[in-house]
Coordinates of C-alpha atoms in Angstrom, one line a residue:
Chain A
M29 CA 18.2 -80.9 -37.7
S30 CA 18.5 -84.6 -37.0
R31 CA 16.4 -86.4 -34.5
E32 CA 19.2 -87.2 -32.2
L33 CA 20.1 -83.6 -32.0
Q34 CA 16.5 -82.7 -31.3
G35 CA 16.7 -85.3 -28.6
G36 CA 19.9 -83.9 -27.2
I37 CA 18.5 -80.4 -27.1
L38 CA 15.4 -81.6 -25.3
M39 CA 17.5 -83.4 -22.7
L40 CA 19.6 -80.3 -22.1
V41 CA 16.5 -78.1 -21.6
G42 CA 15.2 -80.7 -19.3
I43 CA 18.4 -81.1 -17.3
V44 CA 18.8 -77.3 -16.9
T45 CA 15.2 -77.0 -15.8
L46 CA 15.7 -79.8 -13.3
R47 CA 18.8 -78.2 -11.9
V48 CA 17.1 -74.8 -11.5
S49 CA 14.0 -76.1 -9.9
W50 CA 15.7 -78.7 -7.7
G51 CA 17.3 -76.0 -5.6
T52 CA 16.0 -72.5 -5.1
T53 CA 17.3 -70.7 -8.2
Y54 CA 13.9 -70.9 -9.8
L55 CA 12.6 -68.5 -7.2
N56 CA 14.6 -65.7 -8.9
Y57 CA 12.3 -66.1 -11.9
V58 CA 8.9 -67.6 -11.0
K59 CA 6.6 -68.3 -8.1
E60 CA 7.1 -71.1 -5.7
G61 CA 3.9 -72.8 -7.0
M62 CA 5.5 -73.4 -10.3
R63 CA 8.0 -75.8 -8.9
P64 CA 6.1 -79.1 -9.3
W65 CA 5.2 -78.2 -12.9
L66 CA 8.8 -77.3 -13.7
L67 CA 10.0 -80.6 -12.2
L68 CA 7.4 -82.5 -14.2
S69 CA 8.2 -80.7 -17.5
A70 CA 11.9 -81.3 -16.9
A71 CA 11.2 -85.0 -16.5
V72 CA 9.0 -85.2 -19.6
L73 CA 11.7 -83.4 -21.6
V74 CA 14.5 -85.6 -20.4
V75 CA 12.5 -88.8 -21.1
L76 CA 11.4 -87.6 -24.6
G77 CA 14.9 -86.5 -25.4
L78 CA 16.5 -89.7 -24.2
L79 CA 14.1 -91.8 -26.2
A80 CA 14.7 -89.8 -29.3
V81 CA 18.5 -90.2 -29.0
I82 CA 18.1 -94.0 -28.3
D83 CA 15.9 -94.2 -31.4
A84 CA 18.5 -92.4 -33.5
V85 CA 21.4 -94.6 -32.2
R86 CA 19.4 -97.8 -32.8
G87 CA 18.4 -96.6 -36.3
R88 CA 22.0 -96.1 -37.3
G89 CA 23.3 -98.7 -39.7
E90 CA 19.8 -99.5 -40.8
E91 CA 18.5 -97.6 -43.8
K92 CA 18.5 -94.0 -42.9
D93 CA 15.3 -92.0 -42.9
P94 CA 15.9 -89.2 -45.4
Q95 CA 14.2 -86.9 -43.0
D96 CA 16.8 -87.5 -40.5
S97 CA 19.8 -86.0 -42.1
E98 CA 19.2 -83.7 -45.1
G99 CA 15.5 -84.0 -45.7
E100 CA 14.4 -81.2 -43.4
P101 CA 14.7 -77.7 -44.7
E102 CA 17.0 -76.2 -42.2
G103 CA 16.6 -72.6 -41.7
E104 CA 14.5 -71.5 -44.6
L105 CA 11.5 -69.8 -43.0
G106 CA 8.6 -71.0 -45.1
D107 CA 8.0 -68.9 -48.2
G108 CA 7.6 -71.3 -51.0
H109 CA 8.9 -74.2 -49.2
V110 CA 6.7 -77.2 -49.9
H111 CA 7.8 -78.9 -46.7
A112 CA 5.8 -77.3 -43.9
H113 CA 8.6 -76.8 -41.4
G114 CA 9.4 -73.6 -39.5
G115 CA 13.1 -73.9 -39.8
P116 CA 14.3 -76.3 -37.2
R117 CA 17.5 -74.4 -37.2
T118 CA 15.8 -72.0 -34.8
A119 CA 15.9 -74.9 -32.4
W120 CA 19.5 -74.1 -31.8
L121 CA 18.2 -71.0 -30.0
L122 CA 17.0 -73.3 -27.2
L123 CA 20.6 -73.5 -26.2
L124 CA 20.6 -69.8 -25.3
P125 CA 18.5 -70.1 -22.1
V126 CA 20.2 -73.4 -21.4
F127 CA 23.7 -72.0 -21.4
T128 CA 22.6 -68.7 -19.7
L129 CA 21.2 -70.8 -16.8
F130 CA 24.2 -73.1 -16.6
V131 CA 26.8 -70.4 -16.7
V132 CA 25.4 -67.3 -15.0
A133 CA 22.0 -68.1 -13.7
P134 CA 20.8 -64.4 -13.8
P135 CA 20.2 -63.0 -10.3
A136 CA 16.8 -61.9 -9.0
L137 CA 15.7 -58.5 -10.1
G138 CA 16.8 -55.7 -7.8
A139 CA 17.5 -52.0 -7.6
Y140 CA 17.9 -51.5 -11.3
A141 CA 14.5 -52.9 -12.1
A142 CA 13.0 -51.1 -9.1
S143 CA 14.4 -47.7 -10.2
R144 CA 12.6 -48.1 -13.5
D145 CA 9.2 -48.7 -11.9
V146 CA 7.4 -45.4 -11.3
T147 CA 4.3 -46.7 -9.6
N148 CA 4.6 -47.8 -6.0
S149 CA 1.5 -49.2 -4.3
V150 CA -0.7 -51.0 -6.8
A151 CA -3.2 -52.7 -4.5
A152 CA -6.7 -51.6 -4.9
P153 CA -8.3 -50.0 -1.8
Q154 CA -9.9 -52.9 0.0
L155 CA -10.2 -53.1 3.8
L156 CA -7.3 -55.0 5.1
P157 CA -7.5 -57.2 8.3
P158 CA -6.0 -55.7 11.4
L159 CA -2.3 -56.4 12.0
P160 CA -1.7 -59.7 13.8
P161 CA -0.4 -59.6 17.4
G162 CA 3.4 -59.2 17.9
D163 CA 5.8 -56.5 18.7
P164 CA 7.3 -55.9 16.3
V165 CA 5.1 -57.4 13.7
P166 CA 7.0 -59.0 10.8
M167 CA 5.3 -58.1 7.5
Y168 CA 6.0 -57.8 3.8
L169 CA 7.0 -54.4 2.5
S170 CA 4.1 -54.5 0.0
D171 CA 1.7 -55.0 2.9
Y172 CA 3.2 -52.1 4.7
V173 CA 3.0 -49.8 1.7
T174 CA -0.6 -50.8 1.0
R175 CA -1.7 -50.1 4.6
A176 CA 0.2 -46.8 4.8
V177 CA -0.9 -45.5 1.4
W178 CA -4.4 -46.8 1.0
E179 CA -5.5 -46.9 4.6
K180 CA -3.6 -43.8 5.6
G181 CA -1.7 -45.8 8.1
I182 CA -4.7 -46.4 10.4
S183 CA -3.8 -50.1 11.0
L184 CA -0.2 -49.3 11.5
E185 CA -0.6 -46.6 14.1
G186 CA 1.3 -47.2 17.4
R187 CA 2.7 -50.5 16.1
S188 CA 6.3 -51.6 15.6
V189 CA 7.0 -53.6 12.4
T190 CA 9.9 -55.4 10.8
V191 CA 10.2 -55.4 7.0
S192 CA 13.0 -56.6 4.7
G193 CA 14.0 -55.3 1.4
F194 CA 17.0 -54.1 -0.6
V195 CA 18.6 -50.7 -0.9
L196 CA 17.4 -48.6 -3.8
P197 CA 19.8 -45.6 -3.9
T198 CA 18.1 -42.2 -4.6
E199 CA 19.5 -38.7 -4.9
Q200 CA 19.1 -37.8 -1.2
G201 CA 19.8 -41.2 0.2
W202 CA 18.1 -44.5 -0.3
Q203 CA 14.7 -46.2 -0.2
L204 CA 13.8 -49.6 1.1
A205 CA 12.4 -51.6 -1.9
R206 CA 11.2 -55.0 -2.6
L207 CA 9.7 -56.5 -5.8
Q208 CA 6.6 -58.7 -6.0
I209 CA 5.9 -61.1 -8.8
L210 CA 2.6 -62.5 -9.9
C211 CA 3.7 -65.1 -12.4
C212 CA 7.2 -64.4 -13.4
A213 CA 9.8 -61.6 -13.1
A214 CA 8.6 -60.0 -16.3
D215 CA 5.5 -58.8 -14.4
A216 CA 7.4 -57.6 -11.3
F217 CA 6.0 -54.7 -9.2
T218 CA 8.0 -52.5 -6.8
S219 CA 7.1 -51.5 -3.3
K220 CA 9.0 -48.7 -1.8
A221 CA 9.2 -47.0 1.5
Q222 CA 11.3 -44.1 2.6
P223 CA 13.3 -44.8 5.8
T224 CA 13.7 -41.8 8.1
N225 CA 16.0 -41.3 11.1
V226 CA 18.5 -43.7 9.5
P227 CA 21.5 -44.5 11.6
A228 CA 24.8 -43.0 10.4
G229 CA 26.2 -46.5 9.5
F230 CA 23.5 -46.9 6.9
A231 CA 23.6 -43.4 5.4
R232 CA 24.4 -44.6 1.9
P233 CA 24.7 -48.4 1.6
P234 CA 25.4 -49.8 -1.8
A235 CA 22.5 -50.7 -4.1
D236 CA 21.0 -54.1 -3.6
T237 CA 22.2 -54.5 0.0
W238 CA 19.5 -56.5 1.8
V239 CA 18.4 -55.1 5.1
T240 CA 15.8 -55.8 7.7
V241 CA 14.3 -52.6 9.2
T242 CA 12.5 -52.5 12.5
G243 CA 10.5 -49.3 12.7
H244 CA 7.1 -47.6 12.8
W245 CA 4.9 -45.8 10.5
V246 CA 4.9 -42.0 10.6
P247 CA 2.6 -39.7 8.5
G248 CA 3.9 -38.2 5.3
G249 CA 4.9 -39.3 1.9
G250 CA 1.4 -39.1 0.5
T251 CA -1.7 -41.3 0.6
E252 CA -4.2 -42.8 -1.8
S253 CA -2.1 -42.5 -4.9
G254 CA -0.2 -45.0 -7.0
T255 CA 3.0 -43.1 -6.6
A256 CA 3.0 -42.2 -2.9
I257 CA 6.0 -43.5 -1.0
P258 CA 5.2 -43.9 2.7
L259 CA 7.7 -43.1 5.4
L260 CA 9.1 -45.6 7.8
E261 CA 10.9 -44.3 10.9
V262 CA 13.8 -46.6 11.7
E263 CA 14.3 -48.0 15.2
S264 CA 17.0 -50.5 14.2
I265 CA 18.4 -51.8 11.0
V266 CA 20.5 -54.9 10.2
E267 CA 22.1 -56.1 7.0
I268 CA 20.9 -59.6 6.0
E269 CA 21.5 -62.1 3.2
Q270 CA 19.2 -62.0 0.3
P271 CA 16.1 -64.1 1.3
V272 CA 15.7 -67.5 -0.4
N273 CA 12.6 -66.1 -2.0
P274 CA 13.7 -62.6 -3.0
Y275 CA 10.2 -61.4 -3.9
D276 CA 7.3 -60.6 -1.7
Chain B
M13 CA 26.0 -69.3 -34.4
S14 CA 24.0 -71.0 -37.2
G15 CA 26.4 -69.7 -39.8
A16 CA 29.3 -71.5 -38.1
V17 CA 27.2 -74.6 -37.8
S18 CA 26.4 -74.9 -41.4
E19 CA 30.0 -74.3 -42.3
T20 CA 31.3 -77.1 -40.1
K21 CA 28.5 -79.3 -41.5
R22 CA 29.5 -78.7 -45.1
G23 CA 33.2 -78.9 -44.3
W24 CA 33.6 -81.9 -42.2
R25 CA 30.1 -83.2 -42.2
L26 CA 30.0 -83.0 -38.5
T27 CA 26.7 -84.1 -37.1
G28 CA 24.7 -81.7 -35.1
L29 CA 25.3 -83.6 -32.0
E30 CA 29.0 -83.1 -32.4
V31 CA 28.5 -79.4 -32.9
L32 CA 26.4 -79.4 -29.8
L33 CA 29.2 -81.1 -27.8
V34 CA 31.8 -78.6 -29.1
L35 CA 29.6 -75.7 -28.2
T36 CA 29.1 -77.0 -24.7
A37 CA 32.8 -77.4 -24.3
V38 CA 33.4 -73.8 -25.5
V39 CA 30.8 -72.5 -23.1
V40 CA 32.2 -74.5 -20.1
I41 CA 35.8 -73.4 -20.9
G42 CA 34.8 -69.7 -21.4
Q43 CA 32.6 -69.8 -18.3
R44 CA 34.9 -67.7 -16.1
W45 CA 35.2 -64.9 -18.8
L46 CA 31.4 -65.0 -19.4
V47 CA 30.7 -64.6 -15.7
D48 CA 33.1 -61.7 -15.3
S49 CA 31.7 -59.8 -18.2
F50 CA 28.1 -60.2 -16.9
T51 CA 28.1 -57.3 -14.6
S52 CA 26.0 -54.5 -16.1
P53 CA 22.7 -54.1 -14.2
A54 CA 20.8 -53.5 -17.5
L55 CA 22.2 -56.7 -18.9
Q56 CA 21.5 -58.7 -15.8
T57 CA 17.9 -57.4 -15.6
G58 CA 17.3 -58.2 -19.2
A59 CA 18.8 -61.7 -18.7
T60 CA 16.6 -62.3 -15.7
I61 CA 13.5 -61.2 -17.6
F62 CA 14.4 -63.3 -20.6
I63 CA 15.0 -66.4 -18.4
S64 CA 11.8 -65.7 -16.4
I65 CA 9.6 -65.6 -19.4
F66 CA 11.2 -68.8 -20.7
V67 CA 11.0 -70.7 -17.4
Q68 CA 7.4 -69.5 -16.8
A69 CA 6.3 -70.6 -20.3
L70 CA 8.1 -73.9 -20.3
P71 CA 5.5 -76.0 -18.4
F72 CA 2.8 -74.5 -20.5
L73 CA 4.7 -75.3 -23.7
V74 CA 5.3 -78.9 -22.5
L75 CA 1.6 -79.2 -21.7
G76 CA 0.7 -77.8 -25.2
V77 CA 3.0 -80.2 -27.1
L78 CA 1.8 -83.2 -25.0
L79 CA -1.8 -82.3 -25.9
S80 CA -1.0 -81.7 -29.5
A81 CA 0.9 -85.0 -29.6
A82 CA -2.0 -86.8 -28.0
I83 CA -4.4 -85.3 -30.6
A84 CA -2.0 -86.4 -33.4
A85 CA -1.5 -89.9 -32.0
F86 CA -4.7 -91.0 -30.3
V87 CA -7.6 -89.0 -31.8
P88 CA -8.9 -90.4 -35.1
P89 CA -8.7 -87.7 -37.8
T90 CA -12.4 -87.7 -38.5
L91 CA -13.6 -87.4 -34.9
L92 CA -12.7 -83.8 -34.5
A93 CA -14.1 -82.7 -37.8
R94 CA -17.3 -84.5 -37.0
A95 CA -17.5 -83.1 -33.5
L96 CA -17.8 -79.6 -34.9
P97 CA -20.7 -78.3 -36.9
R98 CA -20.5 -79.1 -40.6
N99 CA -21.2 -75.5 -41.5
R100 CA -17.9 -73.8 -41.2
A101 CA -19.3 -70.5 -40.2
A102 CA -21.1 -72.2 -37.4
A103 CA -18.1 -74.2 -36.4
V104 CA -16.1 -71.0 -35.6
P105 CA -18.1 -69.9 -32.5
V106 CA -18.3 -73.4 -31.3
A107 CA -14.5 -73.7 -31.5
G108 CA -14.2 -70.4 -29.8
A109 CA -16.3 -71.6 -26.9
C110 CA -14.2 -74.7 -26.6
G111 CA -11.3 -72.4 -25.7
I112 CA -12.7 -72.3 -22.2
L113 CA -11.6 -75.9 -21.9
L114 CA -7.8 -75.4 -22.2
P115 CA -6.7 -74.0 -18.9
G116 CA -3.3 -72.8 -20.1
C117 CA -1.7 -69.6 -21.3
E118 CA -1.0 -68.8 -24.9
C119 CA 2.2 -70.9 -25.3
A120 CA 0.1 -74.1 -25.0
S121 CA -2.4 -73.2 -27.6
V122 CA -0.1 -72.6 -30.6
P123 CA 1.0 -76.3 -30.9
V124 CA -2.5 -77.5 -30.1
A125 CA -4.0 -75.4 -32.9
G126 CA -1.4 -76.7 -35.3
S127 CA -2.3 -80.2 -34.4
L128 CA -6.0 -79.6 -34.7
M129 CA -5.5 -78.4 -38.3
A130 CA -3.4 -81.4 -39.1
R131 CA -6.3 -83.6 -37.8
G132 CA -8.8 -82.1 -40.2
V133 CA -10.3 -79.2 -38.2
A134 CA -11.1 -76.3 -40.5
P135 CA -8.3 -73.7 -40.2
A136 CA -10.9 -71.0 -39.4
A137 CA -12.1 -73.0 -36.4
A138 CA -8.6 -73.9 -35.2
L139 CA -7.5 -70.3 -35.4
T140 CA -10.5 -69.1 -33.4
F141 CA -9.6 -71.7 -30.8
L142 CA -6.0 -70.5 -30.9
L143 CA -7.1 -67.0 -30.0
S144 CA -9.9 -67.8 -27.5
A145 CA -8.2 -70.5 -25.4
P146 CA -5.7 -68.3 -23.6
A147 CA -8.0 -65.4 -23.3
I148 CA -11.2 -66.8 -21.8
N149 CA -10.3 -69.9 -19.8
P150 CA -11.5 -70.0 -16.2
I151 CA -8.0 -69.3 -14.7
V152 CA -7.7 -66.1 -16.6
L153 CA -11.2 -65.0 -15.8
V154 CA -10.8 -65.7 -12.1
S155 CA -7.5 -63.8 -12.0
T156 CA -9.2 -60.9 -13.7
F157 CA -11.9 -60.9 -11.1
V158 CA -9.3 -60.9 -8.3
A159 CA -7.2 -58.2 -9.9
F160 CA -10.1 -55.8 -10.4
P161 CA -11.9 -55.9 -7.0
G162 CA -15.3 -54.2 -7.1
Q163 CA -15.3 -54.1 -10.8
P164 CA -16.8 -57.5 -11.9
Q165 CA -17.9 -55.8 -15.2
M166 CA -14.2 -56.1 -16.2
V167 CA -14.5 -59.9 -16.3
L168 CA -17.6 -59.7 -18.4
A169 CA -16.0 -57.1 -20.7
R170 CA -12.9 -59.2 -21.1
L171 CA -14.9 -62.4 -21.9
I172 CA -17.1 -60.6 -24.4
A173 CA -14.4 -58.7 -26.2
S174 CA -12.0 -61.6 -26.4
F175 CA -14.6 -64.1 -27.5
A176 CA -15.9 -61.7 -30.2
T177 CA -12.4 -61.0 -31.4
A178 CA -11.6 -64.7 -31.7
V179 CA -14.9 -65.4 -33.6
I180 CA -14.5 -62.4 -35.9
M181 CA -11.0 -63.5 -36.8
G182 CA -12.3 -66.9 -37.6
W183 CA -14.9 -65.5 -39.9
L184 CA -12.5 -63.1 -41.5
W185 CA -10.3 -66.1 -42.2
L186 CA -13.2 -68.0 -43.8
R187 CA -14.1 -65.0 -46.0
F188 CA -10.6 -63.7 -46.9
G189 CA -8.1 -66.3 -45.8
R190 CA -6.1 -68.1 -48.5
P191 CA -4.8 -71.6 -47.9
D192 CA -1.4 -70.8 -49.3
W193 CA -0.8 -68.2 -46.6
L194 CA -0.9 -71.0 -44.1
R195 CA 2.0 -73.4 -44.3
M196 CA -0.1 -76.3 -43.1
P197 CA 2.1 -78.5 -40.9
S198 CA 2.8 -81.6 -42.9
R199 CA 3.2 -84.3 -40.4
T200 CA 3.6 -87.4 -42.6
H201 CA 7.2 -88.0 -41.4
L202 CA 5.9 -87.9 -37.8
Q203 CA 3.8 -91.1 -38.4
G204 CA 5.5 -93.6 -36.1
S205 CA 5.2 -97.4 -36.1
T206 CA 2.8 -97.2 -33.2
S207 CA 0.6 -94.6 -31.7
W208 CA 3.0 -94.2 -28.8
H209 CA 5.8 -93.7 -31.3
T210 CA 3.8 -91.1 -33.2
F211 CA 3.1 -89.4 -29.9
R212 CA 6.8 -89.2 -29.1
L213 CA 7.8 -88.0 -32.5
T214 CA 5.1 -85.3 -32.5
A215 CA 5.9 -84.0 -29.0
T216 CA 9.7 -83.8 -29.7
H217 CA 9.1 -82.1 -33.1
D218 CA 6.6 -79.6 -31.8
F219 CA 8.7 -78.7 -28.8
V220 CA 11.8 -78.1 -30.8
H221 CA 9.9 -76.0 -33.3
A222 CA 7.8 -73.8 -30.9
G223 CA 10.6 -73.7 -28.3
G224 CA 13.1 -71.9 -30.6
F225 CA 10.6 -69.3 -31.4
L226 CA 9.6 -68.9 -27.8
V227 CA 13.3 -68.0 -27.1
I228 CA 13.2 -65.3 -29.8
G229 CA 10.0 -63.9 -28.4
A230 CA 11.2 -63.9 -24.8
L231 CA 14.4 -62.2 -25.8
A232 CA 12.6 -59.5 -27.7
A233 CA 10.3 -58.9 -24.8
A234 CA 13.3 -58.7 -22.4
V235 CA 15.0 -56.2 -24.6
F236 CA 11.9 -53.9 -24.8
N237 CA 11.4 -54.2 -21.1
V238 CA 14.9 -52.9 -20.4
A239 CA 15.2 -50.4 -23.3
M240 CA 11.8 -48.8 -22.8
P241 CA 12.1 -45.4 -21.0
P242 CA 9.8 -45.8 -18.0
Q243 CA 8.1 -42.4 -18.5
W244 CA 6.8 -42.7 -22.0
L245 CA 3.6 -44.4 -20.9
D246 CA 2.4 -41.8 -18.5
A247 CA 2.6 -39.2 -21.2
M248 CA 0.0 -41.1 -23.2
S249 CA -2.6 -41.8 -20.5
A250 CA -4.3 -38.4 -20.9
N251 CA -5.6 -38.8 -24.4
P252 CA -8.3 -41.5 -24.4
L253 CA -7.6 -42.9 -27.9
L254 CA -3.8 -42.7 -27.5
A255 CA -4.2 -44.4 -24.1
I256 CA -6.0 -47.4 -25.7
L257 CA -3.3 -47.7 -28.4
A258 CA -0.5 -47.4 -25.9
M259 CA -1.9 -50.1 -23.6
A260 CA -2.5 -52.4 -26.6
T261 CA 1.0 -51.9 -27.9
L262 CA 2.4 -52.4 -24.4
A263 CA 0.6 -55.8 -24.2
V264 CA 2.4 -56.8 -27.5
L265 CA 5.8 -55.8 -26.2
L266 CA 5.7 -57.1 -22.7
S267 CA 4.5 -60.6 -23.7
I268 CA 3.3 -61.5 -20.2
C269 CA 1.4 -64.6 -19.5
S270 CA -2.4 -64.3 -19.8
E271 CA -2.8 -65.6 -16.3
A272 CA -0.8 -62.7 -14.8
D273 CA -1.7 -59.8 -17.2
A274 CA -4.8 -58.8 -15.3
F275 CA -2.7 -57.8 -12.3
V276 CA -0.3 -55.9 -14.4
A277 CA -3.2 -54.1 -16.1
S278 CA -4.8 -53.2 -12.9
S279 CA -1.6 -51.4 -11.8
F280 CA -1.8 -48.9 -14.7
T281 CA -4.1 -46.8 -12.6
S282 CA -3.6 -43.7 -14.7
F283 CA -5.2 -45.3 -17.7
S284 CA -8.9 -45.7 -18.3
L285 CA -10.6 -49.0 -17.8
T286 CA -11.2 -49.3 -21.5
A287 CA -7.5 -48.9 -22.2
R288 CA -6.7 -51.6 -19.7
L289 CA -9.3 -53.8 -21.3
A290 CA -7.5 -53.4 -24.6
F291 CA -4.3 -54.6 -22.8
L292 CA -6.2 -57.7 -21.6
V293 CA -7.8 -58.5 -24.9
V294 CA -4.7 -57.9 -27.1
G295 CA -2.1 -59.6 -24.8
P296 CA -3.2 -63.2 -25.0
M297 CA -3.8 -63.0 -28.8
V298 CA -0.9 -60.9 -30.1
D299 CA 2.4 -60.5 -28.4
L300 CA 6.1 -60.9 -29.3
K301 CA 6.5 -64.5 -28.2
L302 CA 3.2 -65.5 -29.8
I303 CA 4.0 -63.8 -33.1
S304 CA 7.3 -65.6 -33.1
M305 CA 5.8 -68.9 -32.3
Q306 CA 3.1 -68.5 -34.9
T307 CA 5.8 -67.8 -37.5
G308 CA 7.4 -71.0 -36.5
V309 CA 4.3 -73.2 -36.5
F310 CA 2.3 -71.6 -39.3
G311 CA 4.8 -69.7 -41.4
R312 CA 5.9 -66.2 -41.9
A313 CA 3.3 -65.4 -44.6
F314 CA 0.6 -66.3 -42.1
A315 CA 1.9 -64.5 -39.1
A316 CA 2.6 -61.3 -41.1
R317 CA -1.1 -61.1 -41.9
F318 CA -2.8 -62.7 -38.9
A319 CA -1.1 -60.9 -36.1
P320 CA -1.7 -57.3 -37.3
T321 CA -5.3 -58.0 -38.2
T322 CA -5.9 -59.6 -34.8
F323 CA -4.4 -56.5 -33.2
V324 CA -6.7 -54.2 -35.1
V325 CA -9.8 -56.3 -34.4
A326 CA -8.9 -56.7 -30.8
V327 CA -8.4 -52.9 -30.3
V328 CA -11.6 -52.0 -32.0
L329 CA -13.7 -54.5 -30.1
S330 CA -12.1 -53.6 -26.7
S331 CA -13.0 -50.0 -27.4
L332 CA -16.6 -50.8 -28.3
V333 CA -17.1 -53.2 -25.4
G334 CA -15.3 -50.8 -23.0
W335 CA -17.5 -47.9 -24.2
W336 CA -20.6 -50.2 -23.7
L337 CA -19.7 -51.8 -20.3
L338 CA -17.0 -49.8 -18.6
T339 CA -18.1 -46.2 -18.8

């Protein structure tokens, strides 16, 4: 693989990274805190790539470095090769994420990923601070689930809460679900709550519909277990757009 | 794709850059069709996981290649060799302890280890560094502390088992390793006219090499993530030995970043602490994206021996340390 091509690929990876992290698409994949690092790496890649292309263009006409065109063993993965190069042909593969991001920009994980996750609340039983004032109290679904499952709902009793999530269809109806990521979407966890007293208009909404539910905790659904799914009695429910940051 | 590329190359002697432009045009023109066919939830989920691993790893890979390029361009070859003890067996634990200094995850350490070898550091020491850096750096230890509240012994167990695995692998390499397994990166063609030029050449070269293999690893991990039936794990948690092996294998397949793996491990509440320790010790040292990147940087003959051996050593040591500290 020639150096100008290496440079071109570097620039493409840099540009697509810039594009993804400039807006909010990156939030489908990683945490918000990664943004400065993504922008910085994008800049580094674009500059390195551009310099490599400039080098190659300038070098043309002059005596050609044999490494540049045919010298590098393309593809042969080691094994007896004197030249110590891990087949730069694999570098073509870098175009796969580049094109995927340019063309389809895969959506945030949703109901399909959530349906494959058998555990629900993962938080270890620590004492959580009391709910902040407010009626209803806006909170993350993961927080609701942790309080309901690991504190048996003590801090939720008598309070009205609003939580947002997407629809995860089940056999009997649907659950309210939201994913939480720690580093990237490969390590996503699901939080699930079972809405009860659901208004007729929301009996079976399509999977991945985003909703905000105002409701209150009611006992049931199990406690102190990783697979318990707490109940949430619905007072009102509205359909919403997917939040900018789709994860808790 | 590569087959078509070589064909065009031989036929019309198209340069790679032209192939790149044609490919881009094809993708842009076919965009509508591609978007329309991208509707299966399994495919979408797989693509999201693939892209997520790639995007998450990218800054660390860039950090790694910049460090590796800086070592190649600005550190005199003899300095590193002199900084480590002359006795190679003694250099191994010192290199392992230096792993604490690189606060990145495993994608950063592969190019750095390659560069260290090229700068005259004994392979055994560089390999120990490769294994220990992503496993015992402060960020990883702090996240382990946070992920296992009330169980600080988990941090200690992870530190001891990971460090011991890295050092033992270094010593094993000293005793049994053969230089011809390791396709030592020859970097003579990366010698630029100035240090800055060398820096640029090395960084570009390393990124392109490790990056392609990162893509393979991320892709494999995404496929496993989607193809794996969710229930198979629970079946294994009852048998203590099977549980350890299952968690260790899962660490290889999932290929998650060492900075996040503690939280994932803590979620497997049906598994013993020792099994989860195995997940934490194996993950940063052997996983699909690492095996793939090691193949790219050090060669297939190396990766085929090094990765399975590391897996076995890591599993045995996690079991021992877990039995000692976590029961």
